Amino acid sequence: MSEPTVAPMEERDELVEALAALQPVRTGDILKGRIVQVREDGVMVDIGGKAEGFIPAIEWGGNPLEEAKVGDEVEVYVLRPESKAEETEGMVLLSKRRADYERAWKRVQEAYENGEILQVMVKDRIKGGLLVDLGVDGFVPASQVAIPPGWRLEHFIGRTIKVKIIEIDRDRRRVLCSNKVALEEDRERRRQETLSKLYEGAIVEGVVRRITDFGAFVDLGGIDGLLHVSEMGWTRVNHPSEVVREGQRIQVAVIKIDPEGPRISLSLKPLLPDPWRTADKDYPVGAKVKGTVTRIVPFGVFVRLPTGIEGVIPNNELSTRRNVRAEDIVKVGQEVEAKVYQVEPDKRRILLSIRQVTQEQERQQLREYMQRQPSPPITLGDVFPKLGQTERESGSA
């Protein structure tokens, strides 16, 4: 007895499709068909199995003459297995509009079950909140809308917002959404993604969200990092607004991550040239420099030099006089000339002296004064010292 022959996979698939095509069409079925004719009153569709269906214009969901094209595939909902209308006798009565609606509800149900974040358009502002388009109508209560300062609910109409479906009731055709929950979860997701990619030394891009007196908070993608004012440059920055502005997109370096916070510390310094590297060449010992007084402290005065670094003039180098107060010699914002007498780039220190400049100026003034004085008259005694001495002795005798 010979073994039964097994049909190839391709033949079995074709057989399954053929048997499916012979299955009776039932009300509520959603089928795929191909448009064979477009008429003013509706659209003829081939739904397989030698059956044709008809979509009345009102069930198309738009203008079939403008939207339907012969040969296009379309998904349809079976309203009645067989039409009794005279012009469509024997045809299956179909609805594209209802198929779209059912597909939209299916997507809404899946989004709800999967906890998806959806991008939807706001259709209208209604009592108590916003009406959004999910394919079916969704409602966002006003309490669940993240409203920017100065905005009203009307400002959202026609705009796209993120929502999460938090409640669904198919029987009552009710879909409740939240914009706030969507934004919070989306931010947390982006925060975790950003954290997983960050490491100390990484160069990242962010947006300046907020500026304070001590620094700027930079959004790195769901999580903020702090760019402290002391990390905004190699030279002293009086206020963060001198360097950055809110809304500005900048590149920063990650210098520290505290995972327990998490707190992320940022810096601009690694992205900027360090003027201290060439300080000993820019300001060699003995050179005279001009700078602006930036601070007066108990031990001396800070002076900003042309390359941006700050040098220090100790109190004993401010004046040739003793026991004078720095406030009596210079003022903040005043330009001064000083002499470099010590440079230590590795310690980021350069020492200056106004006293030495003053002393040099005084010596120069003295030389110039002496050069302007007339020479004294020359006598015989100056030329012949012994003769002059003899004359004085005889005169005294």
PDB file of C-alpha atoms in Angstrom, residues 103-369:
ATOM      1  CA  ARG A 103     -10.185  49.564  12.854  1.00  0.00           C
ATOM      2  CA  ALA A 104      -9.840  52.761  14.883  1.00  0.00           C
ATOM      3  CA  TRP A 105     -11.515  51.139  17.908  1.00  0.00           C
ATOM      4  CA  LYS A 106      -9.225  48.145  17.590  1.00  0.00           C
ATOM      5  CA  ARG A 107      -6.200  50.433  17.576  1.00  0.00           C
ATOM      6  CA  VAL A 108      -7.564  52.368  20.556  1.00  0.00           C
ATOM      7  CA  GLN A 109      -8.085  49.111  22.458  1.00  0.00           C
ATOM      8  CA  GLU A 110      -4.543  47.931  21.670  1.00  0.00           C
ATOM      9  CA  ALA A 111      -3.046  51.305  22.656  1.00  0.00           C
ATOM     10  CA  TYR A 112      -4.934  51.163  25.944  1.00  0.00           C
ATOM     11  CA  GLU A 113      -3.819  47.601  26.711  1.00  0.00           C
ATOM     12  CA  ASN A 114      -0.197  48.288  25.728  1.00  0.00           C
ATOM     13  CA  GLY A 115      -0.007  51.641  27.530  1.00  0.00           C
ATOM     14  CA  GLU A 116       1.101  53.443  24.376  1.00  0.00           C
ATOM     15  CA  ILE A 117       1.747  57.166  24.116  1.00  0.00           C
ATOM     16  CA  LEU A 118      -0.169  58.556  21.125  1.00  0.00           C
ATOM     17  CA  GLN A 119       0.201  61.716  19.054  1.00  0.00           C
ATOM     18  CA  VAL A 120      -3.287  63.088  18.392  1.00  0.00           C
ATOM     19  CA  MET A 121      -4.831  66.244  16.991  1.00  0.00           C
ATOM     20  CA  VAL A 122      -7.085  68.417  19.145  1.00  0.00           C
ATOM     21  CA  LYS A 123     -10.435  68.777  17.334  1.00  0.00           C
ATOM     22  CA  ASP A 124     -12.224  71.135  19.680  1.00  0.00           C
ATOM     23  CA  ARG A 125     -12.484  72.647  23.107  1.00  0.00           C
ATOM     24  CA  ILE A 126     -15.614  71.309  24.781  1.00  0.00           C
ATOM     25  CA  LYS A 127     -17.092  71.643  28.238  1.00  0.00           C
ATOM     26  CA  GLY A 128     -14.560  70.442  30.774  1.00  0.00           C
ATOM     27  CA  GLY A 129     -11.686  69.711  28.434  1.00  0.00           C
ATOM     28  CA  LEU A 130     -10.486  68.887  24.919  1.00  0.00           C
ATOM     29  CA  LEU A 131     -11.857  66.655  22.170  1.00  0.00           C
ATOM     30  CA  VAL A 132      -9.108  64.725  20.348  1.00  0.00           C
ATOM     31  CA  ASP A 133      -9.044  62.590  17.212  1.00  0.00           C
ATOM     32  CA  LEU A 134      -8.089  58.954  17.796  1.00  0.00           C
ATOM     33  CA  GLY A 135      -9.959  57.739  14.746  1.00  0.00           C
ATOM     34  CA  VAL A 136     -12.777  57.827  17.278  1.00  0.00           C
ATOM     35  CA  ASP A 137     -13.377  60.757  19.591  1.00  0.00           C
ATOM     36  CA  GLY A 138     -11.316  60.923  22.756  1.00  0.00           C
ATOM     37  CA  PHE A 139     -11.783  63.268  25.716  1.00  0.00           C
ATOM     38  CA  VAL A 140      -8.997  64.927  27.718  1.00  0.00           C
ATOM     39  CA  PRO A 141     -10.280  66.558  30.939  1.00  0.00           C
ATOM     40  CA  ALA A 142      -8.889  70.039  31.608  1.00  0.00           C
ATOM     41  CA  SER A 143      -7.249  68.700  34.770  1.00  0.00           C
ATOM     42  CA  GLN A 144      -5.263  66.268  32.600  1.00  0.00           C
ATOM     43  CA  VAL A 145      -3.924  68.902  30.192  1.00  0.00           C
ATOM     44  CA  ALA A 146      -0.420  70.323  30.727  1.00  0.00           C
ATOM     45  CA  ILE A 147      -1.169  73.983  30.035  1.00  0.00           C
ATOM     46  CA  PRO A 148       1.863  76.271  29.428  1.00  0.00           C
ATOM     47  CA  PRO A 149       1.868  79.626  31.268  1.00  0.00           C
ATOM     48  CA  GLY A 150      -0.378  82.146  29.540  1.00  0.00           C
ATOM     49  CA  TRP A 151      -2.248  79.494  27.522  1.00  0.00           C
ATOM     50  CA  ARG A 152      -5.936  78.586  27.541  1.00  0.00           C
ATOM     51  CA  LEU A 153      -7.554  75.378  26.336  1.00  0.00           C
ATOM     52  CA  GLU A 154      -8.634  77.146  23.126  1.00  0.00           C
ATOM     53  CA  HIS A 155      -4.979  77.519  22.143  1.00  0.00           C
ATOM     54  CA  PHE A 156      -4.697  73.733  21.659  1.00  0.00           C
ATOM     55  CA  ILE A 157      -7.321  73.506  18.900  1.00  0.00           C
ATOM     56  CA  GLY A 158      -5.725  72.259  15.674  1.00  0.00           C
ATOM     57  CA  ARG A 159      -2.479  71.332  17.437  1.00  0.00           C
ATOM     58  CA  THR A 160      -0.979  67.903  18.021  1.00  0.00           C
ATOM     59  CA  ILE A 161      -0.482  66.734  21.602  1.00  0.00           C
ATOM     60  CA  LYS A 162       0.660  63.539  23.311  1.00  0.00           C
ATOM     61  CA  VAL A 163      -1.933  61.508  25.223  1.00  0.00           C
ATOM     62  CA  LYS A 164      -2.250  58.212  27.017  1.00  0.00           C
ATOM     63  CA  ILE A 165      -5.584  56.383  27.140  1.00  0.00           C
ATOM     64  CA  ILE A 166      -6.473  55.873  30.810  1.00  0.00           C
ATOM     65  CA  GLU A 167     -10.053  54.608  30.507  1.00  0.00           C
ATOM     66  CA  ILE A 168     -12.116  53.035  27.744  1.00  0.00           C
ATOM     67  CA  ASP A 169     -15.844  52.127  27.464  1.00  0.00           C
ATOM     68  CA  ARG A 170     -16.798  50.750  24.043  1.00  0.00           C
ATOM     69  CA  ASP A 171     -20.501  50.440  24.847  1.00  0.00           C
ATOM     70  CA  ARG A 172     -20.715  54.134  25.761  1.00  0.00           C
ATOM     71  CA  ARG A 173     -18.209  55.081  23.072  1.00  0.00           C
ATOM     72  CA  ARG A 174     -16.115  56.789  25.716  1.00  0.00           C
ATOM     73  CA  VAL A 175     -12.332  57.140  25.598  1.00  0.00           C
ATOM     74  CA  LEU A 176     -10.709  59.084  28.427  1.00  0.00           C
ATOM     75  CA  CYS A 177      -7.165  60.370  27.861  1.00  0.00           C
ATOM     76  CA  SER A 178      -4.478  62.234  29.785  1.00  0.00           C
ATOM     77  CA  ASN A 179      -1.945  64.630  28.372  1.00  0.00           C
ATOM     78  CA  LYS A 180      -0.134  65.035  31.712  1.00  0.00           C
ATOM     79  CA  VAL A 181       0.383  61.308  32.242  1.00  0.00           C
ATOM     80  CA  ALA A 182       1.637  60.942  28.665  1.00  0.00           C
ATOM     81  CA  LEU A 183       4.187  63.725  29.113  1.00  0.00           C
ATOM     82  CA  GLU A 184       5.361  62.405  32.494  1.00  0.00           C
ATOM     83  CA  GLU A 185       5.791  58.846  31.209  1.00  0.00           C
ATOM     84  CA  ASP A 186       7.413  60.023  28.002  1.00  0.00           C
ATOM     85  CA  ARG A 187       9.849  62.160  29.964  1.00  0.00           C
ATOM     86  CA  GLU A 188      10.652  59.254  32.295  1.00  0.00           C
ATOM     87  CA  ARG A 189      11.250  56.962  29.315  1.00  0.00           C
ATOM     88  CA  ARG A 190      13.554  59.497  27.673  1.00  0.00           C
ATOM     89  CA  ARG A 191      15.220  60.077  31.048  1.00  0.00           C
ATOM     90  CA  GLN A 192      16.081  56.402  31.411  1.00  0.00           C
ATOM     91  CA  GLU A 193      17.283  56.219  27.796  1.00  0.00           C
ATOM     92  CA  THR A 194      19.469  59.286  28.326  1.00  0.00           C
ATOM     93  CA  LEU A 195      20.902  57.959  31.602  1.00  0.00           C
ATOM     94  CA  SER A 196      21.846  54.677  29.957  1.00  0.00           C
ATOM     95  CA  LYS A 197      23.919  56.554  27.369  1.00  0.00           C
ATOM     96  CA  LEU A 198      25.625  59.052  29.695  1.00  0.00           C
ATOM     97  CA  TYR A 199      29.092  58.602  31.159  1.00  0.00           C
ATOM     98  CA  GLU A 200      31.681  60.902  32.669  1.00  0.00           C
ATOM     99  CA  GLY A 201      33.609  62.572  29.881  1.00  0.00           C
ATOM    100  CA  ALA A 202      30.804  62.303  27.323  1.00  0.00           C
ATOM    101  CA  ILE A 203      30.122  65.313  25.085  1.00  0.00           C
ATOM    102  CA  VAL A 204      26.347  65.746  24.759  1.00  0.00           C
ATOM    103  CA  GLU A 205      23.880  68.275  23.380  1.00  0.00           C
ATOM    104  CA  GLY A 206      21.103  69.864  25.411  1.00  0.00           C
ATOM    105  CA  VAL A 207      18.779  72.830  25.729  1.00  0.00           C
ATOM    106  CA  VAL A 208      19.127  75.505  28.427  1.00  0.00           C
ATOM    107  CA  ARG A 209      15.821  75.376  30.327  1.00  0.00           C
ATOM    108  CA  ARG A 210      16.424  77.619  33.331  1.00  0.00           C
ATOM    109  CA  ILE A 211      19.049  80.121  34.489  1.00  0.00           C
ATOM    110  CA  THR A 212      19.782  80.885  38.140  1.00  0.00           C
ATOM    111  CA  ASP A 213      22.430  82.970  39.887  1.00  0.00           C
ATOM    112  CA  PHE A 214      24.598  79.880  40.442  1.00  0.00           C
ATOM    113  CA  GLY A 215      24.279  78.227  37.035  1.00  0.00           C
ATOM    114  CA  ALA A 216      22.008  76.894  34.297  1.00  0.00           C
ATOM    115  CA  PHE A 217      19.878  73.756  34.084  1.00  0.00           C
ATOM    116  CA  VAL A 218      20.287  71.961  30.756  1.00  0.00           C
ATOM    117  CA  ASP A 219      17.746  69.436  29.447  1.00  0.00           C
ATOM    118  CA  LEU A 220      19.729  66.506  28.062  1.00  0.00           C
ATOM    119  CA  GLY A 221      16.629  64.593  26.958  1.00  0.00           C
ATOM    120  CA  GLY A 222      14.219  63.868  29.783  1.00  0.00           C
ATOM    121  CA  ILE A 223      16.750  64.685  32.485  1.00  0.00           C
ATOM    122  CA  ASP A 224      18.395  67.939  33.555  1.00  0.00           C
ATOM    123  CA  GLY A 225      22.058  68.515  34.244  1.00  0.00           C
ATOM    124  CA  LEU A 226      23.553  71.467  36.120  1.00  0.00           C
ATOM    125  CA  LEU A 227      26.063  73.689  34.384  1.00  0.00           C
ATOM    126  CA  HIS A 228      27.560  75.567  37.331  1.00  0.00           C
ATOM    127  CA  VAL A 229      28.744  79.127  36.774  1.00  0.00           C
ATOM    128  CA  SER A 230      32.278  78.054  37.724  1.00  0.00           C
ATOM    129  CA  GLU A 231      32.248  75.563  34.806  1.00  0.00           C
ATOM    130  CA  MET A 232      31.137  78.061  32.170  1.00  0.00           C
ATOM    131  CA  GLY A 233      34.630  79.176  31.265  1.00  0.00           C
ATOM    132  CA  TRP A 234      38.282  79.167  32.244  1.00  0.00           C
ATOM    133  CA  THR A 235      37.944  82.770  33.320  1.00  0.00           C
ATOM    134  CA  ARG A 236      35.625  84.195  35.942  1.00  0.00           C
ATOM    135  CA  VAL A 237      31.956  84.509  34.923  1.00  0.00           C
ATOM    136  CA  ASN A 238      29.948  86.942  37.048  1.00  0.00           C
ATOM    137  CA  HIS A 239      26.516  85.626  36.002  1.00  0.00           C
ATOM    138  CA  PRO A 240      25.408  82.677  33.812  1.00  0.00           C
ATOM    139  CA  SER A 241      23.453  85.041  31.538  1.00  0.00           C
ATOM    140  CA  GLU A 242      26.816  86.324  30.270  1.00  0.00           C
ATOM    141  CA  VAL A 243      27.405  82.925  28.628  1.00  0.00           C
ATOM    142  CA  VAL A 244      24.065  81.204  27.920  1.00  0.00           C
ATOM    143  CA  ARG A 245      20.390  82.066  27.406  1.00  0.00           C
ATOM    144  CA  GLU A 246      17.161  80.121  27.960  1.00  0.00           C
ATOM    145  CA  GLY A 247      16.160  78.006  24.981  1.00  0.00           C
ATOM    146  CA  GLN A 248      19.717  77.910  23.612  1.00  0.00           C
ATOM    147  CA  ARG A 249      20.984  74.558  22.303  1.00  0.00           C
ATOM    148  CA  ILE A 250      24.538  73.927  23.515  1.00  0.00           C
ATOM    149  CA  GLN A 251      27.157  71.207  23.724  1.00  0.00           C
ATOM    150  CA  VAL A 252      28.457  70.343  27.181  1.00  0.00           C
ATOM    151  CA  ALA A 253      30.757  67.799  28.784  1.00  0.00           C
ATOM    152  CA  VAL A 254      29.549  65.442  31.521  1.00  0.00           C
ATOM    153  CA  ILE A 255      32.012  65.730  34.404  1.00  0.00           C
ATOM    154  CA  LYS A 256      30.147  63.859  37.164  1.00  0.00           C
ATOM    155  CA  ILE A 257      27.133  61.552  37.530  1.00  0.00           C
ATOM    156  CA  ASP A 258      25.550  60.780  40.880  1.00  0.00           C
ATOM    157  CA  PRO A 259      23.253  57.785  40.135  1.00  0.00           C
ATOM    158  CA  GLU A 260      21.439  58.031  43.464  1.00  0.00           C
ATOM    159  CA  GLY A 261      20.091  61.484  42.634  1.00  0.00           C
ATOM    160  CA  PRO A 262      20.649  61.257  39.884  1.00  0.00           C
ATOM    161  CA  ARG A 263      22.576  64.506  39.679  1.00  0.00           C
ATOM    162  CA  ILE A 264      24.530  65.308  36.565  1.00  0.00           C
ATOM    163  CA  SER A 265      27.249  67.946  36.593  1.00  0.00           C
ATOM    164  CA  LEU A 266      28.164  69.598  33.309  1.00  0.00           C
ATOM    165  CA  SER A 267      30.982  71.807  32.060  1.00  0.00           C
ATOM    166  CA  LEU A 268      31.888  73.972  29.097  1.00  0.00           C
ATOM    167  CA  LYS A 269      35.574  74.076  29.973  1.00  0.00           C
ATOM    168  CA  PRO A 270      36.682  70.933  28.080  1.00  0.00           C
ATOM    169  CA  LEU A 271      35.204  72.441  24.910  1.00  0.00           C
ATOM    170  CA  LEU A 272      37.059  75.744  25.283  1.00  0.00           C
ATOM    171  CA  PRO A 273      40.778  76.529  24.836  1.00  0.00           C
ATOM    172  CA  ASP A 274      42.566  76.896  28.187  1.00  0.00           C
ATOM    173  CA  PRO A 275      44.341  80.290  28.307  1.00  0.00           C
ATOM    174  CA  TRP A 276      46.521  79.108  31.191  1.00  0.00           C
ATOM    175  CA  ARG A 277      48.392  76.743  28.860  1.00  0.00           C
ATOM    176  CA  THR A 278      50.137  79.693  27.215  1.00  0.00           C
ATOM    177  CA  ALA A 279      50.151  82.070  30.188  1.00  0.00           C
ATOM    178  CA  ASP A 280      53.957  81.970  30.635  1.00  0.00           C
ATOM    179  CA  LYS A 281      54.395  82.944  26.971  1.00  0.00           C
ATOM    180  CA  ASP A 282      51.618  85.518  26.923  1.00  0.00           C
ATOM    181  CA  TYR A 283      52.802  87.148  30.161  1.00  0.00           C
ATOM    182  CA  PRO A 284      56.543  86.522  30.698  1.00  0.00           C
ATOM    183  CA  VAL A 285      58.153  87.640  33.939  1.00  0.00           C
ATOM    184  CA  GLY A 286      59.170  91.294  33.686  1.00  0.00           C
ATOM    185  CA  ALA A 287      56.530  92.200  31.122  1.00  0.00           C
ATOM    186  CA  LYS A 288      54.195  95.117  31.711  1.00  0.00           C
ATOM    187  CA  VAL A 289      50.501  94.363  31.199  1.00  0.00           C
ATOM    188  CA  LYS A 290      47.237  96.241  31.360  1.00  0.00           C
ATOM    189  CA  GLY A 291      44.109  94.782  32.913  1.00  0.00           C
ATOM    190  CA  THR A 292      40.816  95.586  34.605  1.00  0.00           C
ATOM    191  CA  VAL A 293      40.236  95.313  38.343  1.00  0.00           C
ATOM    192  CA  THR A 294      37.480  92.715  38.907  1.00  0.00           C
ATOM    193  CA  ARG A 295      37.597  92.098  42.656  1.00  0.00           C
ATOM    194  CA  ILE A 296      39.101  93.539  45.817  1.00  0.00           C
ATOM    195  CA  VAL A 297      39.733  90.926  48.516  1.00  0.00           C
ATOM    196  CA  PRO A 298      41.481  91.081  51.919  1.00  0.00           C
ATOM    197  CA  PHE A 299      44.843  89.930  50.549  1.00  0.00           C
ATOM    198  CA  GLY A 300      44.899  91.956  47.353  1.00  0.00           C
ATOM    199  CA  VAL A 301      43.265  92.722  44.023  1.00  0.00           C
ATOM    200  CA  PHE A 302      42.201  90.514  41.096  1.00  0.00           C
ATOM    201  CA  VAL A 303      42.884  91.890  37.621  1.00  0.00           C
ATOM    202  CA  ARG A 304      41.481  90.432  34.389  1.00  0.00           C
ATOM    203  CA  LEU A 305      44.115  90.308  31.665  1.00  0.00           C
ATOM    204  CA  PRO A 306      43.540  90.460  27.862  1.00  0.00           C
ATOM    205  CA  THR A 307      43.322  86.659  27.413  1.00  0.00           C
ATOM    206  CA  GLY A 308      40.666  86.451  30.130  1.00  0.00           C
ATOM    207  CA  ILE A 309      42.721  84.981  32.967  1.00  0.00           C
ATOM    208  CA  GLU A 310      42.940  86.800  36.290  1.00  0.00           C
ATOM    209  CA  GLY A 311      46.162  87.862  37.932  1.00  0.00           C
ATOM    210  CA  VAL A 312      46.589  88.876  41.563  1.00  0.00           C
ATOM    211  CA  ILE A 313      48.214  92.020  42.907  1.00  0.00           C
ATOM    212  CA  PRO A 314      49.080  91.367  46.585  1.00  0.00           C
ATOM    213  CA  ASN A 315      48.490  94.277  48.960  1.00  0.00           C
ATOM    214  CA  ASN A 316      52.237  94.933  49.413  1.00  0.00           C
ATOM    215  CA  GLU A 317      52.579  95.307  45.617  1.00  0.00           C
ATOM    216  CA  LEU A 318      49.853  97.934  45.242  1.00  0.00           C
ATOM    217  CA  SER A 319      51.836 101.003  46.279  1.00  0.00           C
ATOM    218  CA  THR A 320      55.256 102.253  47.304  1.00  0.00           C
ATOM    219  CA  ARG A 321      53.620 103.511  50.481  1.00  0.00           C
ATOM    220  CA  ARG A 322      53.102 101.253  53.484  1.00  0.00           C
ATOM    221  CA  ASN A 323      49.891 100.353  55.285  1.00  0.00           C
ATOM    222  CA  VAL A 324      47.453 101.582  52.621  1.00  0.00           C
ATOM    223  CA  ARG A 325      44.091 100.037  51.839  1.00  0.00           C
ATOM    224  CA  ALA A 326      43.483  98.553  48.408  1.00  0.00           C
ATOM    225  CA  GLU A 327      40.207 100.552  48.144  1.00  0.00           C
ATOM    226  CA  ASP A 328      42.253 103.747  48.423  1.00  0.00           C
ATOM    227  CA  ILE A 329      44.487 102.742  45.513  1.00  0.00           C
ATOM    228  CA  VAL A 330      42.136 101.113  42.941  1.00  0.00           C
ATOM    229  CA  LYS A 331      38.441 100.663  42.187  1.00  0.00           C
ATOM    230  CA  VAL A 332      36.556  97.746  40.608  1.00  0.00           C
ATOM    231  CA  GLY A 333      36.339  98.346  36.869  1.00  0.00           C
ATOM    232  CA  GLN A 334      39.457 100.528  36.814  1.00  0.00           C
ATOM    233  CA  GLU A 335      42.156  99.786  34.223  1.00  0.00           C
ATOM    234  CA  VAL A 336      45.625  99.449  35.725  1.00  0.00           C
ATOM    235  CA  GLU A 337      49.147  98.789  34.500  1.00  0.00           C
ATOM    236  CA  ALA A 338      51.217  96.235  36.376  1.00  0.00           C
ATOM    237  CA  LYS A 339      54.416  94.260  36.050  1.00  0.00           C
ATOM    238  CA  VAL A 340      54.523  90.453  35.949  1.00  0.00           C
ATOM    239  CA  TYR A 341      56.891  89.095  38.577  1.00  0.00           C
ATOM    240  CA  GLN A 342      55.730  85.477  38.934  1.00  0.00           C
ATOM    241  CA  VAL A 343      53.916  83.034  36.588  1.00  0.00           C
ATOM    242  CA  GLU A 344      52.857  79.499  37.574  1.00  0.00           C
ATOM    243  CA  PRO A 345      50.533  78.056  34.864  1.00  0.00           C
ATOM    244  CA  ASP A 346      50.279  74.663  36.593  1.00  0.00           C
ATOM    245  CA  LYS A 347      48.902  76.405  39.719  1.00  0.00           C
ATOM    246  CA  ARG A 348      46.878  78.841  37.579  1.00  0.00           C
ATOM    247  CA  ARG A 349      48.551  81.763  39.295  1.00  0.00           C
ATOM    248  CA  ILE A 350      50.126  84.927  38.025  1.00  0.00           C
ATOM    249  CA  LEU A 351      51.370  87.644  40.378  1.00  0.00           C
ATOM    250  CA  LEU A 352      51.512  91.304  39.394  1.00  0.00           C
ATOM    251  CA  SER A 353      52.885  94.488  40.867  1.00  0.00           C
ATOM    252  CA  ILE A 354      51.814  98.115  40.542  1.00  0.00           C
ATOM    253  CA  ARG A 355      54.540  99.120  43.032  1.00  0.00           C
ATOM    254  CA  GLN A 356      57.332  98.008  40.687  1.00  0.00           C
ATOM    255  CA  VAL A 357      55.793  99.928  37.789  1.00  0.00           C
ATOM    256  CA  THR A 358      55.532 103.023  39.998  1.00  0.00           C
ATOM    257  CA  GLN A 359      59.170 102.691  41.126  1.00  0.00           C
ATOM    258  CA  GLU A 360      60.379 102.348  37.542  1.00  0.00           C
ATOM    259  CA  GLN A 361      58.375 105.399  36.561  1.00  0.00           C
ATOM    260  CA  GLU A 362      59.842 107.388  39.451  1.00  0.00           C
ATOM    261  CA  ARG A 363      63.399 106.381  38.513  1.00  0.00           C
ATOM    262  CA  GLN A 364      62.754 107.292  34.902  1.00  0.00           C
ATOM    263  CA  GLN A 365      61.336 110.655  35.939  1.00  0.00           C
ATOM    264  CA  LEU A 366      64.435 111.274  38.100  1.00  0.00           C
ATOM    265  CA  ARG A 367      66.777 110.471  35.199  1.00  0.00           C
ATOM    266  CA  GLU A 368      64.846 112.774  32.905  1.00  0.00           C
ATOM    267  CA  TYR A 369      64.953 115.531  35.529  1.00  0.00           C
TER     268      TYR A 369
END
